[in-house]
Coordinates of C-alpha atoms in Angstrom, one line a residue:
M697 CA 69.1 -144.6 -89.2
L698 CA 72.8 -144.1 -88.8
A699 CA 74.6 -146.7 -86.8
A700 CA 76.3 -144.8 -84.0
A701 CA 79.8 -145.6 -82.7
F702 CA 79.6 -147.6 -79.5
A703 CA 81.8 -147.9 -76.5
L704 CA 83.1 -151.4 -75.5
G705 CA 85.1 -150.5 -72.5
L706 CA 88.7 -149.4 -72.0
S707 CA 91.7 -151.5 -71.4
G708 CA 95.4 -151.3 -72.0
C709 CA 98.8 -152.8 -71.4
R710 CA 101.5 -152.1 -68.9
A711 CA 105.2 -152.6 -68.7
S712 CA 106.7 -154.2 -65.6
G713 CA 110.1 -155.3 -64.2
E714 CA 113.3 -153.4 -64.5
A715 CA 115.0 -152.9 -67.9
G716 CA 118.3 -154.6 -68.5
S717 CA 121.5 -152.7 -68.5
A718 CA 122.0 -152.8 -72.3
A719 CA 120.7 -154.6 -75.3
D720 CA 122.8 -157.0 -77.3
A721 CA 125.3 -155.1 -79.3
K722 CA 124.1 -156.5 -82.6
G723 CA 120.5 -155.8 -81.7
Q724 CA 121.4 -152.2 -80.8
A725 CA 123.3 -151.7 -84.1
S726 CA 120.4 -153.0 -86.1
Q727 CA 118.0 -150.8 -84.2
S728 CA 120.1 -147.7 -84.7
Q729 CA 120.4 -148.3 -88.5
S730 CA 116.6 -148.5 -89.0
R731 CA 114.4 -146.5 -86.7
D732 CA 111.3 -147.3 -88.8
S733 CA 111.4 -151.0 -88.7
V734 CA 110.5 -153.7 -86.2
V735 CA 111.0 -157.4 -85.7
V736 CA 108.2 -159.3 -84.0
V737 CA 108.1 -162.9 -82.9
M738 CA 104.8 -164.8 -82.8
G739 CA 104.0 -168.5 -82.1
P740 CA 103.9 -171.0 -85.0
S741 CA 100.1 -171.3 -84.8
S742 CA 99.8 -167.6 -85.7
E743 CA 101.0 -168.2 -89.3
P744 CA 97.9 -168.4 -91.5
E745 CA 97.8 -171.8 -93.1
A746 CA 95.8 -170.6 -96.1
G747 CA 97.7 -167.4 -96.5
F748 CA 96.5 -163.8 -96.3
D749 CA 93.1 -164.4 -97.9
P750 CA 90.1 -163.1 -95.9
V751 CA 87.9 -165.7 -97.6
Y752 CA 89.9 -168.5 -95.9
G753 CA 90.1 -167.0 -92.5
W754 CA 92.8 -164.2 -92.6
G755 CA 91.6 -161.6 -90.1
A756 CA 89.0 -163.9 -88.4
G757 CA 88.7 -167.2 -86.6
E758 CA 90.6 -167.8 -83.4
H759 CA 93.1 -165.0 -83.9
V760 CA 90.7 -162.2 -84.7
H761 CA 92.4 -159.0 -85.8
E762 CA 92.1 -156.2 -88.3
P763 CA 93.9 -157.3 -91.5
L764 CA 97.0 -155.3 -92.2
I765 CA 97.1 -155.9 -95.9
Q766 CA 93.5 -155.3 -96.8
S767 CA 91.2 -152.5 -95.7
T768 CA 87.9 -153.1 -93.8
L769 CA 84.7 -151.1 -93.9
T770 CA 84.8 -150.4 -90.1
V771 CA 87.4 -150.8 -87.4
T772 CA 87.5 -151.2 -83.7
T773 CA 89.4 -148.3 -82.2
A774 CA 92.0 -148.5 -79.3
D775 CA 89.2 -147.9 -76.8
L776 CA 87.0 -150.5 -78.5
K777 CA 84.6 -148.2 -80.2
I778 CA 83.5 -148.7 -83.8
G779 CA 85.2 -146.4 -86.3
Y780 CA 85.2 -146.1 -90.0
D781 CA 87.9 -147.2 -92.4
L782 CA 86.6 -147.5 -96.0
A783 CA 83.1 -146.6 -94.8
V784 CA 82.1 -142.9 -94.4
E785 CA 78.4 -143.4 -93.6
M786 CA 76.2 -146.3 -92.6
E787 CA 72.4 -146.7 -92.5
T788 CA 70.1 -149.6 -91.5
S789 CA 66.5 -150.1 -92.6
G790 CA 63.7 -150.1 -90.1
D791 CA 63.4 -153.9 -90.2
G792 CA 67.1 -154.3 -89.8
L793 CA 67.4 -156.3 -93.0
I794 CA 69.2 -153.8 -95.2
W795 CA 72.5 -152.1 -94.4
T796 CA 73.6 -149.4 -96.7
V797 CA 77.3 -148.3 -96.5
K798 CA 78.8 -145.3 -98.3
L799 CA 82.5 -145.6 -99.2
R800 CA 85.3 -143.2 -99.5
D801 CA 86.3 -142.5 -103.2
D802 CA 90.1 -142.2 -102.9
V803 CA 91.1 -145.7 -102.3
K804 CA 93.3 -147.8 -104.7
F805 CA 94.5 -151.4 -104.5
S806 CA 98.3 -151.9 -104.5
D807 CA 98.2 -152.6 -108.2
G808 CA 96.8 -149.1 -108.9
E809 CA 93.2 -150.1 -109.6
P810 CA 90.5 -148.2 -107.7
L811 CA 88.6 -150.0 -104.9
T812 CA 84.8 -149.7 -105.5
A813 CA 81.6 -151.0 -104.1
K814 CA 81.8 -153.8 -106.7
D815 CA 84.9 -155.1 -104.9
V816 CA 83.1 -154.9 -101.5
A817 CA 80.1 -156.8 -102.8
F818 CA 82.4 -159.4 -104.5
T819 CA 84.2 -159.9 -101.2
Y820 CA 81.2 -160.4 -99.1
N821 CA 79.4 -162.7 -101.6
M822 CA 82.6 -164.8 -101.8
L823 CA 82.7 -165.1 -98.1
R824 CA 79.1 -166.0 -98.0
D825 CA 79.6 -168.8 -100.5
S826 CA 83.1 -170.0 -99.7
S827 CA 84.3 -169.2 -96.2
S828 CA 84.7 -172.1 -93.7
V829 CA 85.8 -169.7 -90.9
N830 CA 83.6 -166.7 -91.0
D831 CA 79.8 -167.0 -90.4
F832 CA 78.0 -165.3 -93.2
T833 CA 74.8 -167.4 -93.0
M834 CA 72.8 -164.2 -92.2
L835 CA 73.8 -162.6 -95.5
K836 CA 71.5 -162.9 -98.5
E837 CA 73.3 -160.7 -100.9
A838 CA 75.7 -157.8 -101.2
R839 CA 75.1 -155.4 -104.0
A840 CA 76.9 -152.4 -105.5
V841 CA 74.4 -149.6 -105.8
D842 CA 76.9 -147.3 -107.4
E843 CA 80.7 -146.9 -107.4
T844 CA 80.7 -145.8 -103.7
T845 CA 77.6 -147.4 -102.2
V846 CA 77.2 -151.0 -101.2
E847 CA 74.0 -152.6 -99.9
F848 CA 73.9 -155.7 -97.7
E849 CA 70.6 -157.6 -97.7
L850 CA 70.3 -159.9 -94.7
K851 CA 68.2 -163.0 -94.3
R852 CA 67.4 -162.0 -90.7
P853 CA 68.1 -158.9 -88.6
Y854 CA 71.7 -158.9 -87.2
S855 CA 72.3 -155.8 -85.1
I856 CA 76.0 -156.6 -84.6
W857 CA 76.8 -156.5 -88.3
P858 CA 79.5 -153.8 -87.7
Y859 CA 81.6 -156.3 -85.8
T860 CA 81.7 -158.5 -89.0
M861 CA 82.6 -155.5 -91.1
A862 CA 85.5 -154.7 -88.8
I863 CA 87.4 -158.0 -89.5
T864 CA 86.5 -158.5 -93.1
G865 CA 89.3 -157.4 -95.5
I866 CA 88.3 -156.3 -99.0
I867 CA 89.7 -158.2 -101.9
P868 CA 89.9 -157.0 -105.6
E869 CA 87.4 -158.7 -107.9
H870 CA 89.8 -158.1 -110.9
A871 CA 92.8 -159.8 -109.2
Y872 CA 91.4 -162.5 -107.1
G873 CA 92.4 -166.1 -107.8
P874 CA 93.6 -169.4 -106.3
D875 CA 97.0 -168.0 -105.3
Y876 CA 95.7 -164.8 -103.8
G877 CA 96.6 -165.9 -100.2
S878 CA 100.3 -166.1 -101.2
H879 CA 100.3 -163.0 -103.3
P880 CA 97.6 -160.7 -101.8
I881 CA 96.7 -157.4 -103.4
G882 CA 95.0 -155.1 -101.0
S883 CA 94.5 -151.4 -100.1
G884 CA 95.7 -151.6 -96.4
R885 CA 98.6 -150.1 -94.6
Y886 CA 101.1 -152.7 -95.6
L887 CA 102.2 -154.8 -98.6
L888 CA 103.3 -158.4 -98.3
R889 CA 106.9 -158.4 -99.6
Q890 CA 108.0 -161.8 -98.6
W891 CA 106.6 -165.0 -97.0
D892 CA 109.0 -167.8 -96.2
K893 CA 106.5 -170.4 -95.0
G894 CA 107.2 -171.7 -91.6
Q895 CA 109.7 -169.0 -90.9
Q896 CA 108.8 -165.4 -91.5
V897 CA 106.6 -162.7 -93.1
I898 CA 107.9 -159.3 -94.2
L899 CA 105.5 -156.4 -94.6
E900 CA 106.4 -153.0 -96.0
S901 CA 104.3 -149.9 -95.8
N902 CA 102.0 -149.2 -98.7
P903 CA 103.1 -145.9 -100.4
D904 CA 99.7 -145.4 -101.8
Y905 CA 97.8 -145.9 -98.6
Y906 CA 94.9 -143.4 -98.2
G907 CA 95.3 -142.9 -94.5
E908 CA 98.0 -141.7 -92.3
A909 CA 101.4 -143.1 -93.4
P910 CA 102.7 -145.9 -91.1
K911 CA 105.5 -144.9 -88.8
M912 CA 106.9 -148.4 -89.0
K913 CA 107.9 -148.8 -92.7
K914 CA 109.0 -152.4 -92.4
V915 CA 107.5 -155.2 -90.1
T916 CA 109.2 -158.5 -90.0
I917 CA 107.3 -161.3 -88.2
L918 CA 109.1 -164.5 -87.2
F919 CA 107.3 -167.7 -86.2
M920 CA 109.0 -169.5 -83.3
D921 CA 108.0 -171.8 -80.5
E922 CA 108.1 -170.4 -77.0
D923 CA 111.7 -171.6 -76.1
A924 CA 113.1 -170.3 -79.4
A925 CA 111.3 -167.0 -78.9
Y926 CA 112.8 -166.5 -75.5
A927 CA 116.2 -167.3 -76.9
A928 CA 115.7 -164.7 -79.6
A929 CA 114.9 -162.1 -77.0
L930 CA 118.0 -163.0 -75.1
S931 CA 120.0 -162.6 -78.3
G932 CA 118.7 -159.0 -78.6
Q933 CA 118.2 -159.4 -82.3
V934 CA 114.4 -159.1 -82.2
D935 CA 112.2 -156.2 -80.8
L936 CA 109.0 -157.7 -79.5
V937 CA 108.5 -161.4 -78.5
Y938 CA 105.5 -163.2 -77.2
T939 CA 105.9 -165.1 -74.0
S940 CA 103.9 -166.7 -71.2
A941 CA 103.6 -166.6 -67.5
A942 CA 106.1 -169.4 -67.2
F943 CA 108.8 -167.0 -68.4
S944 CA 107.5 -163.9 -66.7
E945 CA 109.8 -164.0 -63.7
Q946 CA 112.9 -164.2 -65.9
T947 CA 115.1 -161.2 -66.7
V948 CA 116.0 -160.3 -70.3
S949 CA 118.8 -157.7 -70.7
G950 CA 117.6 -154.7 -72.7
F951 CA 113.9 -155.7 -72.5
S952 CA 110.9 -155.1 -70.3
L953 CA 107.9 -157.3 -69.8
F954 CA 104.8 -155.9 -71.4
S955 CA 101.4 -157.1 -70.2
C956 CA 98.1 -156.7 -72.0
E957 CA 94.7 -157.2 -70.5
T958 CA 92.4 -159.6 -72.4
V959 CA 89.1 -161.4 -72.7
D960 CA 91.2 -164.5 -73.5
N961 CA 89.4 -166.6 -71.0
R962 CA 89.8 -170.2 -69.8
G963 CA 86.9 -172.2 -68.4
F964 CA 85.2 -175.5 -68.6
N965 CA 81.8 -176.7 -69.6
L966 CA 79.6 -178.7 -67.3
P967 CA 77.2 -180.9 -69.4
A968 CA 73.8 -179.9 -68.1
A969 CA 71.9 -183.0 -69.3
P970 CA 71.9 -186.4 -67.7
A971 CA 73.7 -189.2 -69.5
G972 CA 72.0 -191.6 -71.8
E973 CA 71.4 -189.7 -75.0
T974 CA 73.4 -189.6 -78.2
D975 CA 73.3 -187.1 -81.0
E976 CA 72.6 -187.8 -84.7
N977 CA 76.2 -188.9 -85.1
G978 CA 76.2 -191.3 -82.1
V979 CA 78.2 -189.0 -79.8
R980 CA 77.4 -189.6 -76.2
L981 CA 75.6 -186.7 -74.5
G982 CA 75.3 -185.7 -70.8
N983 CA 76.8 -186.5 -67.4
D984 CA 74.8 -187.6 -64.4
F985 CA 76.9 -185.7 -61.9
T986 CA 77.2 -182.4 -63.7
A987 CA 73.5 -182.5 -64.7
D988 CA 72.6 -181.5 -61.1
E989 CA 72.2 -177.7 -61.1
T990 CA 73.2 -177.6 -57.4
V991 CA 76.4 -179.4 -58.2
R992 CA 77.3 -176.8 -60.9
R993 CA 76.6 -173.9 -58.5
A994 CA 78.7 -175.6 -55.8
I995 CA 81.6 -176.0 -58.2
N996 CA 81.4 -172.3 -59.2
L997 CA 81.4 -171.3 -55.5
A998 CA 84.3 -173.5 -54.6
I999 CA 86.8 -172.1 -57.1
D1000 CA 89.3 -169.6 -55.8
R1001 CA 90.1 -167.7 -59.0
E1002 CA 92.6 -165.3 -57.4
E1003 CA 94.6 -168.3 -56.1
M1004 CA 94.7 -169.7 -59.7
I1005 CA 95.9 -166.4 -61.0
G1006 CA 98.8 -166.4 -58.5
H1007 CA 99.6 -170.0 -58.6
V1008 CA 99.2 -170.8 -62.3
L1009 CA 99.7 -167.4 -64.0
N1010 CA 102.2 -165.8 -61.7
G1011 CA 99.8 -163.0 -61.2
H1012 CA 99.3 -162.2 -64.9
G1013 CA 95.5 -162.5 -65.3
T1014 CA 92.1 -161.4 -64.0
A1015 CA 89.2 -163.4 -62.6
A1016 CA 86.7 -164.5 -65.2
Y1017 CA 83.0 -164.9 -64.5
S1018 CA 81.6 -165.1 -68.0
V1019 CA 82.8 -165.3 -71.6
C1020 CA 82.2 -161.5 -72.0
D1021 CA 83.9 -159.9 -69.0
K1022 CA 84.6 -156.2 -69.4
M1023 CA 82.3 -155.8 -72.4
P1024 CA 79.3 -153.5 -72.4
W1025 CA 77.0 -156.5 -72.7
Y1026 CA 78.5 -158.2 -69.6
N1027 CA 76.1 -158.7 -66.8
P1028 CA 77.8 -158.3 -63.4
A1029 CA 75.3 -160.7 -61.9
A1030 CA 77.8 -163.3 -63.0
E1031 CA 80.3 -162.3 -60.3
L1032 CA 80.6 -164.1 -57.0
S1033 CA 83.0 -164.6 -54.1
C1034 CA 84.8 -167.9 -53.5
D1035 CA 83.1 -169.7 -50.6
P1036 CA 84.0 -173.4 -50.2
G1037 CA 82.0 -173.6 -47.0
Q1038 CA 78.8 -172.5 -48.8
A1039 CA 79.6 -174.9 -51.6
A1040 CA 79.9 -177.8 -49.2
A1041 CA 76.6 -176.8 -47.6
L1042 CA 74.8 -176.7 -50.9
L1043 CA 76.0 -180.2 -51.7
E1044 CA 75.0 -181.5 -48.3
Q1045 CA 71.5 -180.0 -48.6
A1046 CA 71.1 -181.6 -52.1
G1047 CA 71.9 -185.0 -50.7
W1048 CA 75.5 -185.3 -51.8
L1049 CA 77.0 -186.9 -48.7
A1050 CA 80.7 -187.7 -48.0
G1051 CA 81.6 -191.4 -48.3
A1052 CA 84.2 -193.4 -46.5
D1053 CA 87.0 -191.9 -48.7
G1054 CA 85.7 -188.4 -48.3
I1055 CA 84.2 -188.2 -51.8
R1056 CA 80.5 -187.4 -51.9
E1057 CA 77.8 -189.7 -53.3
K1058 CA 74.1 -189.5 -54.0
N1059 CA 71.8 -192.3 -55.1
G1060 CA 74.7 -194.4 -56.2
V1061 CA 76.3 -191.6 -58.3
R1062 CA 79.8 -190.6 -57.2
A1063 CA 80.7 -186.9 -57.1
A1064 CA 83.4 -187.3 -59.6
F1065 CA 84.3 -186.3 -63.2
R1066 CA 87.1 -186.3 -65.7
L1067 CA 88.4 -182.8 -66.6
L1068 CA 90.0 -182.8 -70.0
Y1069 CA 92.5 -180.4 -71.5
P1070 CA 94.1 -180.2 -75.0
A1071 CA 97.3 -182.2 -74.8
G1072 CA 100.4 -180.0 -75.0
D1073 CA 98.7 -177.0 -73.4
S1074 CA 100.6 -176.6 -70.2
V1075 CA 98.5 -173.6 -68.9
R1076 CA 95.2 -175.4 -69.4
Q1077 CA 96.7 -178.5 -67.8
A1078 CA 97.8 -176.5 -64.7
L1079 CA 94.4 -174.9 -64.5
C1080 CA 92.8 -178.4 -64.6
E1081 CA 95.1 -179.6 -61.8
D1082 CA 94.4 -176.6 -59.7
T1083 CA 90.7 -177.1 -60.2
A1084 CA 91.0 -180.7 -59.1
N1085 CA 92.9 -179.7 -56.0
Q1086 CA 90.4 -177.1 -55.0
L1087 CA 87.3 -179.3 -55.6
A1088 CA 88.8 -182.1 -53.6
G1089 CA 88.4 -179.8 -50.6
V1090 CA 84.6 -180.0 -51.0
G1091 CA 84.5 -183.7 -51.6
I1092 CA 84.5 -183.8 -55.4
D1093 CA 87.0 -186.1 -57.2
V1094 CA 88.4 -184.7 -60.4
T1095 CA 90.6 -186.7 -62.7
V1096 CA 92.7 -184.6 -65.1
E1097 CA 93.4 -186.0 -68.6
G1098 CA 95.0 -184.6 -71.8
V1099 CA 93.3 -185.3 -75.1
G1100 CA 93.7 -184.4 -78.7
W1101 CA 91.4 -181.9 -80.5
D1102 CA 90.4 -184.7 -82.9
T1103 CA 88.3 -186.2 -80.1
A1104 CA 88.0 -183.3 -77.6
Y1105 CA 84.8 -181.7 -79.2
D1106 CA 82.9 -185.0 -79.1
Q1107 CA 84.2 -185.9 -75.6
A1108 CA 83.1 -182.5 -74.3
Q1109 CA 79.5 -183.4 -74.9
S1110 CA 79.7 -185.7 -71.9
T1111 CA 82.9 -184.7 -70.1
P1112 CA 84.0 -181.3 -69.0
L1113 CA 86.8 -179.8 -71.1
M1114 CA 89.1 -176.8 -70.4
W1115 CA 88.3 -174.3 -73.2
G1116 CA 89.7 -171.0 -74.4
W1117 CA 87.3 -168.3 -75.7
G1118 CA 87.0 -164.5 -75.9
A1119 CA 86.1 -162.1 -78.7
H1120 CA 85.0 -158.5 -79.3
T1121 CA 81.5 -159.6 -80.3
P1122 CA 78.4 -160.9 -78.4
M1123 CA 78.3 -163.8 -80.9
E1124 CA 80.7 -165.5 -78.6
L1125 CA 77.9 -165.7 -76.0
Y1126 CA 75.5 -166.8 -78.7
N1127 CA 77.7 -169.5 -80.1
I1128 CA 78.3 -171.1 -76.6
Y1129 CA 74.9 -170.9 -75.1
H1130 CA 72.2 -170.7 -77.8
T1131 CA 70.5 -173.9 -78.9
K1132 CA 71.6 -175.0 -82.4
P1133 CA 69.1 -174.3 -85.1
G1134 CA 67.0 -177.4 -85.4
G1135 CA 68.8 -179.0 -82.5
K1136 CA 68.0 -179.8 -78.9
Y1137 CA 71.1 -178.4 -77.2
A1138 CA 73.8 -175.8 -77.7
E1139 CA 76.8 -176.7 -79.9
Y1140 CA 79.7 -177.2 -77.5
S1141 CA 78.0 -178.7 -74.4
P1142 CA 74.5 -180.1 -73.8
Y1143 CA 72.5 -177.1 -72.5
A1144 CA 69.3 -175.4 -73.6
N1145 CA 67.1 -172.7 -72.2
A1146 CA 64.3 -171.2 -74.3
G1147 CA 64.3 -168.0 -72.3
V1148 CA 68.0 -167.4 -72.8
D1149 CA 67.6 -168.2 -76.5
A1150 CA 64.7 -165.6 -76.8
W1151 CA 66.8 -162.8 -75.2
M1152 CA 69.7 -163.5 -77.6
D1153 CA 67.3 -163.6 -80.6
A1154 CA 65.8 -160.3 -79.5
A1155 CA 69.3 -158.8 -79.2
L1156 CA 70.2 -159.7 -82.7
S1157 CA 66.9 -158.3 -84.0
S1158 CA 67.3 -155.1 -82.1
G1159 CA 67.2 -151.8 -83.9
S1160 CA 70.7 -150.8 -82.9
L1161 CA 73.8 -152.0 -81.2
E1162 CA 73.2 -149.8 -78.2
E1163 CA 69.7 -151.2 -77.6
S1164 CA 71.0 -154.7 -77.9
Y1165 CA 73.4 -154.5 -75.0
E1166 CA 70.7 -154.7 -72.3
L1167 CA 69.1 -157.7 -74.1
W1168 CA 72.5 -159.5 -74.1
R1169 CA 72.7 -158.9 -70.4
K1170 CA 69.2 -160.3 -69.8
A1171 CA 70.2 -163.4 -71.7
Q1172 CA 72.8 -163.9 -69.0
W1173 CA 70.4 -163.2 -66.1
D1174 CA 66.9 -161.6 -66.3
G1175 CA 66.0 -161.9 -62.6
K1176 CA 64.4 -165.3 -63.1
T1177 CA 66.6 -167.4 -65.3
G1178 CA 69.9 -167.4 -67.1
I1179 CA 73.4 -168.7 -67.2
T1180 CA 74.9 -167.1 -64.1
Q1181 CA 75.3 -168.4 -60.6
A1182 CA 71.7 -167.7 -59.7
G1183 CA 70.7 -169.5 -62.9
E1184 CA 71.7 -172.7 -64.5
I1185 CA 75.5 -172.1 -64.7
P1186 CA 76.3 -174.6 -67.4
W1187 CA 79.9 -173.2 -67.8
I1188 CA 82.5 -172.4 -65.2
W1189 CA 84.8 -169.4 -66.1
L1190 CA 88.1 -169.2 -64.3
V1191 CA 90.6 -166.6 -65.6
N1192 CA 91.4 -164.1 -68.3
I1193 CA 95.0 -164.7 -69.3
D1194 CA 97.1 -161.6 -69.8
H1195 CA 99.1 -161.6 -73.1
L1196 CA 102.7 -161.1 -72.3
Y1197 CA 105.5 -159.8 -74.4
W1198 CA 109.2 -159.0 -74.1
V1199 CA 109.7 -155.5 -75.6
K1200 CA 113.1 -154.0 -76.4
D1201 CA 114.0 -150.8 -74.6
G1202 CA 113.1 -147.8 -76.6
L1203 CA 110.3 -149.4 -78.6
K1204 CA 107.0 -147.6 -77.9
V1205 CA 104.1 -149.9 -78.5
A1206 CA 100.9 -148.0 -79.3
K1207 CA 98.0 -148.3 -76.8
Q1208 CA 96.4 -151.7 -77.1
K1209 CA 92.7 -152.5 -77.1
L1210 CA 91.5 -155.4 -74.9
H1211 CA 93.0 -158.5 -76.6
P1212 CA 90.7 -161.3 -77.6
H1213 CA 91.5 -165.0 -77.5
G1214 CA 94.6 -165.9 -79.4
H1215 CA 98.1 -164.6 -78.5
G1216 CA 99.0 -163.6 -82.0
W1217 CA 98.3 -160.9 -84.5
T1218 CA 96.2 -158.6 -82.2
I1219 CA 99.4 -157.1 -80.8
V1220 CA 100.3 -155.7 -84.3
N1221 CA 96.9 -154.3 -85.2
N1222 CA 98.3 -150.9 -84.7
V1223 CA 102.0 -151.6 -85.5
D1224 CA 101.9 -148.7 -88.0
Q1225 CA 101.7 -146.4 -84.9
W1226 CA 104.6 -147.8 -83.0
T1227 CA 107.7 -145.7 -82.7
W1228 CA 111.3 -145.8 -81.5
E1229 CA 112.4 -143.3 -78.9

């Protein structure tokens, strides 16, 4: 059957604040000389360490985007539907194990060689065997049936395969080698003309691109920390600059603040198992306080998300209730209203009574926990501190502590940690809540529910994407069990952080899709459609 295009919801960006009186003179001069080029500033972490090689994470991972240099089989459109790029037709077998994709026949790599099904099969088999970022464990083999037909044989049904195809750039079998990441040959909208590591990337439009010619012929991307990026905007010599809520109340002459809605959420895990266990590596599991389901529900009720958005994000965010807000597989049963009074009542009824210092206790266990955040992340730190202040009001003592990522994953198995998640795929839900294969708990925090696992397994085995949506929703709450407030609530979701940018007056940024986690390459997914007034 044909895999139909599917709607994922509609979002966009908005400009706010008054434009400055005039741009910097030098910036204006540069802009007037070239109306088909743009200079974009991203954070240092956006620079791909392994280069522009899809096998080693380019286009995937934390900063998921559609590769600009390589073509993909499918794409996600501005309104978050699936569209075709290299693919022109797609079929799945009745058992969901075979996906057959027909390709367009007019595509060439930048070295003039044709792109065929052999290159597609080569790419996917390379990713299956070599990628440490992408998950291709479900792929048994990719085969070229003929020049324009590729067949994917899966080890298990995987209804959301089109999501994988939308971020997997195709590489040339004839020109792939160890230095490909630094000198990529692709068939996409742009060619990599220059990469000064640690400083900048220069892309130029591909004259042989098979699609609509890019309006922006040259894209220069600079990598700067946030203070330097702000200074670059003040200088007027750049055109679009990432920024954060901390700078949002500033004024930059000749620029307006551009705000994009996201599913870039922040939240913390609550270990749902009691302390005392260790995993196969000796890592401590569980937490006696957060193992109490009533405690987890009370914490969720006590959090005032709107207050956090105003206090921590200067208003630039939306309340988060799950890891998949605004997506078609989101279950609105996750939503709730802040009610500290009800939270306190739940704790009282469960035997968590206030001690002499106002902090609750039960059977010798103190209502207290450490809340960790990645050291150096000021937003997550502020969210932790706000959480601590709010929970103190219901008698829960929270100690905030910054830690390095080298130990954070292990510590999170017994101690709540402020995380960042959000992607255009239900696998985000699966990866956080599903029990690890052969394991006892989920990967990032000790939690397990066989019913939740079963719904997610059924969703992956579904005959189509559309049919899978309701199954993903039931994994969150099916009326009896799940991961929402009425269920076991093993994670507390706080806010979706708007992605903010300073945009030079006159630059028209094309309509943005809902941004995933990672304040980086997503903004330039459609840079080929940007224009200057």
